[in-house]
Amino acid sequence: MSDRKHWLDVIAPVRKGARTEGGAGLLLVAVVAFGLGIYGLFQPPGEMSTRLPIPYGVSSPLLLLFAVWCTLLAINVFRRARQR
């Protein structure tokens, strides 16, 4: 077997004990983060968020990137669980 890693293992590494239930929870987190990121994109520029001390213009793209990373992590969890 080669020592090359799959590209998902480089971007979103998963430990050996990961189970499909964890992947489902990650998908739920990704959906919530994606919804909050889209909501923040439609706020007026310079509007401050109520929970985070940074403007929506900064937090929205970060939430969208977090949602994409959580989705890739969940896909890797499902892929690893299927290989076992």
Coordinates of C-alpha atoms in Angstrom, one line a residue:
M1 CA 0.0 0.0 0.0
S2 CA 1.4 3.4 -0.9
D3 CA 2.1 6.2 1.7
R4 CA 0.2 8.8 -0.4
K5 CA -2.7 10.4 1.4
H6 CA -6.1 11.0 -0.1
W7 CA -6.7 14.7 -0.7
L8 CA -9.6 14.7 1.9
D9 CA -7.2 13.3 4.5
V10 CA -5.0 16.3 4.0
I11 CA -7.8 18.9 4.1
A12 CA -10.1 17.3 6.7
P13 CA -8.2 14.7 8.8
V14 CA -10.3 12.1 10.7
R15 CA -9.2 9.9 13.6
K16 CA -9.7 6.2 13.6
G17 CA -12.6 6.1 16.0
A18 CA -14.8 8.4 13.9
R19 CA -18.4 7.1 13.4
T20 CA -21.2 7.9 11.1
E21 CA -23.2 9.6 13.9
G22 CA -20.4 12.2 14.1
G23 CA -20.6 12.8 10.4
A24 CA -24.4 13.5 10.7
G25 CA -23.7 16.0 13.5
L26 CA -21.1 17.7 11.4
L27 CA -23.6 18.0 8.5
L28 CA -26.0 19.7 11.0
V29 CA -23.3 22.1 12.1
A30 CA -22.5 22.8 8.4
V31 CA -26.1 23.6 7.6
V32 CA -26.5 26.0 10.5
A33 CA -23.2 27.7 9.7
F34 CA -24.1 28.0 6.0
G35 CA -27.5 29.6 7.0
L36 CA -25.9 32.1 9.3
G37 CA -23.3 33.0 6.7
I38 CA -25.9 33.6 4.0
Y39 CA -28.0 35.6 6.5
G40 CA -25.0 37.8 7.3
L41 CA -24.3 38.5 3.6
F42 CA -27.7 40.2 3.3
Q43 CA -27.2 42.5 6.3
P44 CA -26.3 46.2 5.6
P45 CA -22.5 46.8 5.3
G46 CA -20.9 47.7 8.6
E47 CA -23.7 46.3 10.7
M48 CA -22.3 44.7 13.8
S49 CA -23.4 41.2 14.8
T50 CA -25.1 40.8 18.2
R51 CA -23.1 37.8 19.3
L52 CA -19.7 38.3 17.7
P53 CA -17.7 41.6 18.2
I54 CA -16.9 41.7 14.5
P55 CA -19.0 43.1 11.6
Y56 CA -21.2 40.8 9.5
G57 CA -19.0 41.5 6.5
V58 CA -16.1 39.6 8.2
S59 CA -17.9 36.9 9.9
S60 CA -20.1 35.8 7.0
P61 CA -17.3 34.6 4.7
L62 CA -15.7 32.9 7.6
L63 CA -18.9 31.1 8.5
L64 CA -19.2 30.0 4.8
L65 CA -15.7 28.6 4.8
F66 CA -16.3 26.8 8.1
A67 CA -19.5 25.3 6.6
V68 CA -17.5 24.0 3.6
W69 CA -14.8 22.5 5.8
C70 CA -17.4 20.8 8.1
T71 CA -19.1 19.3 5.0
L72 CA -15.7 18.0 3.7
L73 CA -15.0 16.6 7.2
A74 CA -18.4 14.8 7.3
I75 CA -17.8 13.3 3.8
N76 CA -14.4 12.0 5.0
V77 CA -16.0 10.6 8.1
F78 CA -18.6 8.7 6.0
R79 CA -15.8 7.5 3.6
R80 CA -13.7 6.2 6.5
A81 CA -16.7 4.5 8.2
R82 CA -17.6 2.7 4.9
Q83 CA -14.0 1.4 4.5
R84 CA -14.1 -0.4 7.8

